[in-house]
XYZ file of C-alpha atoms in Angstrom:
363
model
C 142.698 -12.060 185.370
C 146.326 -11.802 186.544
C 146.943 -15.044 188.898
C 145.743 -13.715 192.454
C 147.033 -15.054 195.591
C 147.814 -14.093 199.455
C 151.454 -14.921 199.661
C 153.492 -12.631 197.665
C 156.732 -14.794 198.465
C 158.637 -15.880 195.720
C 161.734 -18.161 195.450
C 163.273 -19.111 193.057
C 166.416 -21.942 192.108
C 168.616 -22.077 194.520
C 171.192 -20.408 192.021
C 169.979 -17.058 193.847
C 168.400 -15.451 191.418
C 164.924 -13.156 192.753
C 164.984 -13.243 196.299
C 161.426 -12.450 197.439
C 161.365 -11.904 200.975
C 158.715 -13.963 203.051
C 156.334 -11.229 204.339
C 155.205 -12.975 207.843
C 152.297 -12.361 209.364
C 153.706 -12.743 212.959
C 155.624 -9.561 211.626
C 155.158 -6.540 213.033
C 157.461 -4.184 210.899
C 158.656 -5.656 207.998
C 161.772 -3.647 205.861
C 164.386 -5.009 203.746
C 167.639 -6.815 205.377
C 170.046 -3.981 204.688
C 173.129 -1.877 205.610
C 175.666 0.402 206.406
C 175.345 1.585 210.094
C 178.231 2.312 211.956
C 177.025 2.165 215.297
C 175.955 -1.670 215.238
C 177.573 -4.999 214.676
C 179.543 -7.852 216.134
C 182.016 -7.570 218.585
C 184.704 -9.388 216.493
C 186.745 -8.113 213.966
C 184.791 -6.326 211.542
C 187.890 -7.155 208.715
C 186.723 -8.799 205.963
C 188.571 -11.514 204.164
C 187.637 -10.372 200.520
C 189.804 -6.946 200.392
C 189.023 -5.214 196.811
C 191.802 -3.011 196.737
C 194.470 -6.036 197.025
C 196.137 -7.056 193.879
C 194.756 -10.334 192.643
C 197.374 -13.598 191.118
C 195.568 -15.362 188.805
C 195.463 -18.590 188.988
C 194.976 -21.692 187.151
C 193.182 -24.992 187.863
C 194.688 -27.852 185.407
C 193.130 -30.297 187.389
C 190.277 -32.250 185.360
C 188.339 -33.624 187.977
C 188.222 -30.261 190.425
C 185.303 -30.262 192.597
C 184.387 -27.516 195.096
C 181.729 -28.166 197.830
C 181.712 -26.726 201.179
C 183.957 -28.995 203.923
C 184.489 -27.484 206.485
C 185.712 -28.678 210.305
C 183.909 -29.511 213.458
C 184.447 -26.550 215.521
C 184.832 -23.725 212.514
C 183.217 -20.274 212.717
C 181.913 -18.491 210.074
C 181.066 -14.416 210.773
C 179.170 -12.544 207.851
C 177.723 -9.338 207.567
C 175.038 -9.408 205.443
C 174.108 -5.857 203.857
C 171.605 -4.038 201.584
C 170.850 -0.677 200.053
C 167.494 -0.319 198.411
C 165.546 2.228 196.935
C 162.100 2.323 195.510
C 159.436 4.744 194.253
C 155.755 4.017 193.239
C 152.740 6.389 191.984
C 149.114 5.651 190.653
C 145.447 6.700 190.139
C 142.548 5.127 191.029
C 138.678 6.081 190.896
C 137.693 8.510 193.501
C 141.237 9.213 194.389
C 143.687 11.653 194.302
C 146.782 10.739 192.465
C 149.278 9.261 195.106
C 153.130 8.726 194.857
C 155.213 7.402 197.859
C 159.251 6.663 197.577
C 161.302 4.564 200.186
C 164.839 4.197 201.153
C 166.610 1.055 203.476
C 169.705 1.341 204.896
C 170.570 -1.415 207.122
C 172.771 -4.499 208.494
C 173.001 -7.830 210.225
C 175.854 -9.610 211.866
C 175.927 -13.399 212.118
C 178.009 -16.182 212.872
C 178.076 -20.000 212.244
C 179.618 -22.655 214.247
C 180.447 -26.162 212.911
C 178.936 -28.767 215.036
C 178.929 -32.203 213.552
C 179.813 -33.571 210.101
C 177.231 -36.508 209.437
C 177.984 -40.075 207.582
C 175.648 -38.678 204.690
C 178.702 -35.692 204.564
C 175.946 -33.024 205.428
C 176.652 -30.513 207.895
C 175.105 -29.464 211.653
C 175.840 -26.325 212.432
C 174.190 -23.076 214.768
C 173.406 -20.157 213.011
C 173.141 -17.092 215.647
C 172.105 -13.343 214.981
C 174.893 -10.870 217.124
C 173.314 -7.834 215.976
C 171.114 -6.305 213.271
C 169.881 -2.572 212.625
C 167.341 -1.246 210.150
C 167.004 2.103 209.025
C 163.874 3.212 206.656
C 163.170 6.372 205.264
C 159.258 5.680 203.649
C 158.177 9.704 202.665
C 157.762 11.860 205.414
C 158.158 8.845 208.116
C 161.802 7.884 209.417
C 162.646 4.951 211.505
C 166.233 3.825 212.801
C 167.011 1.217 215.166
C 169.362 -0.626 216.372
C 170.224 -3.748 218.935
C 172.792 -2.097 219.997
C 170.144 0.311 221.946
C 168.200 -1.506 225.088
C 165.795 1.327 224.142
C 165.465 0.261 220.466
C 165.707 -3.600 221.640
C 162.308 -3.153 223.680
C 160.390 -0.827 220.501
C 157.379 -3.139 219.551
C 158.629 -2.561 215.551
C 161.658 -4.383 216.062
C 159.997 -7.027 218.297
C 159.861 -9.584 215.468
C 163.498 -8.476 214.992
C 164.866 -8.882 218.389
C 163.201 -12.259 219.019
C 166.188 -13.903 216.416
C 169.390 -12.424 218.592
C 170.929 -14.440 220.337
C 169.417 -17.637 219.598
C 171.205 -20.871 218.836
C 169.465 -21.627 215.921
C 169.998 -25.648 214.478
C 170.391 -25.933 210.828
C 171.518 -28.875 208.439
C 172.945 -28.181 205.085
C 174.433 -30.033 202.638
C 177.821 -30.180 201.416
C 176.211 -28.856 198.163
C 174.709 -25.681 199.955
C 171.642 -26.528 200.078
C 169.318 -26.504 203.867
C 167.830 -29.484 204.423
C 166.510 -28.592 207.939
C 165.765 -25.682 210.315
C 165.389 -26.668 213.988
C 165.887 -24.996 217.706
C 163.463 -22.184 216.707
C 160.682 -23.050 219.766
C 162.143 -20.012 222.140
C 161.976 -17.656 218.830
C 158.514 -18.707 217.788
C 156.952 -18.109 221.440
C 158.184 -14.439 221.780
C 157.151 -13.871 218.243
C 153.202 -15.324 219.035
C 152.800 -14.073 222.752
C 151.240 -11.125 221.933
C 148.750 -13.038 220.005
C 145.722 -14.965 221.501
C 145.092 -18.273 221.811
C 142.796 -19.089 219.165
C 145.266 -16.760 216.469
C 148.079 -19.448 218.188
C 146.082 -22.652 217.492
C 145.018 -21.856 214.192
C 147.844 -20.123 212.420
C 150.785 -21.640 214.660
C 151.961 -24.281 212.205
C 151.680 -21.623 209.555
C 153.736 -19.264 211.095
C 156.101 -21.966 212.398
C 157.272 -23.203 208.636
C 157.360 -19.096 207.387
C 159.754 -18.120 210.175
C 162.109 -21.964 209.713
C 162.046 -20.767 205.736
C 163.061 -17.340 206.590
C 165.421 -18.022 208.694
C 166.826 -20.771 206.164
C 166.743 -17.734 203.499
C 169.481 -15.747 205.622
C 171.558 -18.990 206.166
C 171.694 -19.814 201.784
C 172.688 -15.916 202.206
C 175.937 -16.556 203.709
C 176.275 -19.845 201.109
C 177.297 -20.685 197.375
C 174.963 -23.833 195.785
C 177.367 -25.761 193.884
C 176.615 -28.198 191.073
C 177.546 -31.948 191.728
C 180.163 -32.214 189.110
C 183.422 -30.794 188.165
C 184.358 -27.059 188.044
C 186.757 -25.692 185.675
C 187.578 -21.760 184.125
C 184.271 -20.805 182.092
C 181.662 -24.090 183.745
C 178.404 -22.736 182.849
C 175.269 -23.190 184.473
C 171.851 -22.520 183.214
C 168.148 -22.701 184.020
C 165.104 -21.621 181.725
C 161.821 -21.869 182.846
C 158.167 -20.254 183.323
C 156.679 -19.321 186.512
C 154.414 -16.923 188.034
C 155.808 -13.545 189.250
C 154.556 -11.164 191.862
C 153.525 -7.643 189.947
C 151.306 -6.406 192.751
C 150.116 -7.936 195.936
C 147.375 -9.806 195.109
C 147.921 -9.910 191.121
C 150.760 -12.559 189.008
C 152.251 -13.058 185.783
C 153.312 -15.910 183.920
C 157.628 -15.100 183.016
C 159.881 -16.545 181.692
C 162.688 -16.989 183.650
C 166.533 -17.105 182.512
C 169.773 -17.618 184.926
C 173.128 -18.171 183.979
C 176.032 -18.773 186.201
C 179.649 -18.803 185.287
C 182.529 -19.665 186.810
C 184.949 -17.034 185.236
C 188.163 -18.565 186.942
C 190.342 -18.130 190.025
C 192.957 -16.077 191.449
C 194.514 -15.492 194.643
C 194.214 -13.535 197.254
C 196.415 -13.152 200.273
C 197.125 -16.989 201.466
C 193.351 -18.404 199.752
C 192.393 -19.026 196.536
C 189.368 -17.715 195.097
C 186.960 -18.928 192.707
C 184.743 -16.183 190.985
C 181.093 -16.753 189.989
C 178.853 -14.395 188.339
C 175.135 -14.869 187.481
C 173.136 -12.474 185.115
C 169.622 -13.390 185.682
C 165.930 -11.525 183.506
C 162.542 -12.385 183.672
C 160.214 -11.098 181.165
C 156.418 -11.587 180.895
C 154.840 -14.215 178.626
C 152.027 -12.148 178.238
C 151.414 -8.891 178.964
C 147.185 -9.231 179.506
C 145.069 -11.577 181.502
C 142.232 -11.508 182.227
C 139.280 -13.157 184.456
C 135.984 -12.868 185.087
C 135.229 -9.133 184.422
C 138.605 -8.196 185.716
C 141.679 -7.303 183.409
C 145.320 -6.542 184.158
C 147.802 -5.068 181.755
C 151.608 -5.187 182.200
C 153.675 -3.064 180.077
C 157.486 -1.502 180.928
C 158.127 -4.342 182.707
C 162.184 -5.104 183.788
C 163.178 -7.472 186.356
C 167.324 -8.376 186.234
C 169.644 -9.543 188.877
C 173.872 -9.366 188.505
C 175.661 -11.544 190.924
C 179.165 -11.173 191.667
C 180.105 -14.182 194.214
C 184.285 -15.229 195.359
C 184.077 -18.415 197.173
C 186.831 -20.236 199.181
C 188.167 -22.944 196.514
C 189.513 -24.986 199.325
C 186.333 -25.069 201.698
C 183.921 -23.832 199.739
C 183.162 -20.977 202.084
C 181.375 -18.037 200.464
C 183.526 -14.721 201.103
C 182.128 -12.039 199.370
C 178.893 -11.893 197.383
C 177.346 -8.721 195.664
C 173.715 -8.553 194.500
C 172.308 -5.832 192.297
C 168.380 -6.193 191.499
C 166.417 -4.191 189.470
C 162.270 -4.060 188.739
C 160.445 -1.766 186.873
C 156.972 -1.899 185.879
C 153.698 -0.011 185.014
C 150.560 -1.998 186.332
C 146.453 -1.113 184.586
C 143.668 -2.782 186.551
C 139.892 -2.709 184.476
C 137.014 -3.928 185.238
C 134.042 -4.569 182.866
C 131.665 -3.581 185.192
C 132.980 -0.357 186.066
C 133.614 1.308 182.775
C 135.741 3.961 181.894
C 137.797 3.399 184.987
C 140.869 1.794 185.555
C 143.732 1.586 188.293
C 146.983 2.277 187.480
C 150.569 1.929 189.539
C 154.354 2.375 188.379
C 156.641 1.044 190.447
C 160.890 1.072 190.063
C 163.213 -0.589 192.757
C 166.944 -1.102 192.967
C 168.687 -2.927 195.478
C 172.407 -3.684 196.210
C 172.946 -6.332 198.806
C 176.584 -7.316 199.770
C 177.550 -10.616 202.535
C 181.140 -10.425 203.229
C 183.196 -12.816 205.061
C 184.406 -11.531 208.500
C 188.491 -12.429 209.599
């Protein structure tokens, strides 16, 4: 059958492309990283440096050897707000039951900042990565939650526990100049308050576990705020691309074999203000390599599938800062579950999801 497994996190390249969340266990209430509250955020400025309604110079790079990596200085600080809409509907049958349909909406923010600390001999980068503030909203049917660390109330609700355990902590992470994170560290005081309500023998046995999830989801927000760059030269039209197969998520416990396409271009530069901008976009599909597995008496059918992701990124040409990034992802598929051993019957789902996510450089 379908691949089955227990983790349904996927990532892929670090060229952004399909960014499955890591669905912790130590989670209590788990909804998508989103935004658009007004009542929560940093206390800084909430300008951003990226203003869309300015009138853009463009610009051009003759230079033949023009690299950009990130370089910045000991003592910098980097404020993002990381945002995402998402919407997403799903309906089925199943043997027995009545036919079910359920439809969510997220609507929600996070503030963070990152101070420079140290610039090592191998040119990689310590630096603290801190959560001011974050708020999630979810509309799931007929249920509605909203909260927000702004609210002591909200701070202290046992569904944003997992949430409130990240604010304020000085988080240690290593990156290189490339954008990639080489290390997580500092995350002791956030992985206690995240296992004390769970007993000893959950601690001893899944601690480690847990440990790595929360360092890798916590290293997901950081590449959020961060552009991967290729180690060679950049000009107007550089195109990267990556092909390959790998096994997709359909359905919690069920996989498919795709094949995978991402292309990123650098589509030039202009300028902006007193900065010059380099623009990257990515188109990115997936599409299955088969549509029916099978194993043992179990088989799966895929059909209607559509899984694409547009990327619209400016980055900093002189320190290689992200400052605006906007994500649109879209999945659609229709799922049939068979067994030889119960004939006749089948399960069925069709799911559809969108999701816009915006990080914007704060002034």
């Amino acid at each position: 059958m379908a691949k089955l497994c227990t983790n349904s996190n996927y990532l892929l390249s670090k060229m952004k492309f399909f960014k499955y969340s890591l669905f912790l266990s130590a989670l209590t209430f788990t909804v998508f990283i989103s935004s658009c509250n007004k009542d929560n955020g940093s206390p800084e400025s909430k300008t951003t440096v990226f203003d869309s309604t300015e009138t853009a110079k463009t610009v051009t790079i003759t230079e033949k050897e023009h690299h950009i990596y990130i370089k910045p200085k000991i003592g910098d600080v980097f404020r993002y707000h990381i945002m995402q809409h998402s919407v997403s509907s799903k309906s089925g049958t199943a043997p027995g039951q009545p036919q079910f349909s359920q439809s969510a909406t997220a609507d929600n923010s996070i503030y963070v900042h990152e101070t420079i600390r140290a610039i090592r001999a191998d040119s990689s980068i310590d630096m603290t990565f801190k959560f001011d503030s974050m708020s999630v909203k979810l509309v799931q049917d007929t249920q509605k939650i909203e909260l927000s660390s702004n609210r002591p109330a909200d701070r202290n609700d046992e569904r944003f526990a997992s949430f409130a355990a990240l604010l304020g902590e000085d988080i240690g992470v290593i990156v290189t100049r490339f954008g990639d994170v080489k290390e997580v560290y500092g995350t002791t005081n956030i992985i206690a308050k995240i296992m004390k309500p769970y007993p000893d023998s959950i601690k001893r046995k899944e601690g480690e576990f847990i440990k790595n999830q929360i360092n890798a989801r916590i290293g997901q927000y950081v590449l959020e705020t961060m552009m991967h760059y290729p180690n060679q030269p950049l000009a107007k039209d550089s195109t990267q691309k990556k092909d390959y197969e790998d096994n997709i998520p359909v359905a919690a416990s069920v996989q498919f074999p795709m094949q995978i396409n991402i292309k990123q271009v650098l589509t030039g530069f202009e300028e902006r203000g007193d900065k010059v901008l380099a623009i990257f976009t990515t188109n990115s599909t997936a599409r299955p390599v088969r549509s029916v597995m099978q194993e043992g008496p179990v088989k799966a059918t895929l059909a209607n599938w559509v899984m694409s992701t547009k990327e619209d990124i400016r980055v900093d040409d002189a320190s290689g800062a992200l400052v605006y990034r906007n994500v649109i992802e879209e999945k659609e598929s229709s799922l049939t579950l068979e067994s030889s051993q119960a004939a006749g019957k089948s399960i069925q789902t069709v799911e559809k999801s969108k999701s816009t996510t915006k990080v914007e450089l704060l002034k």
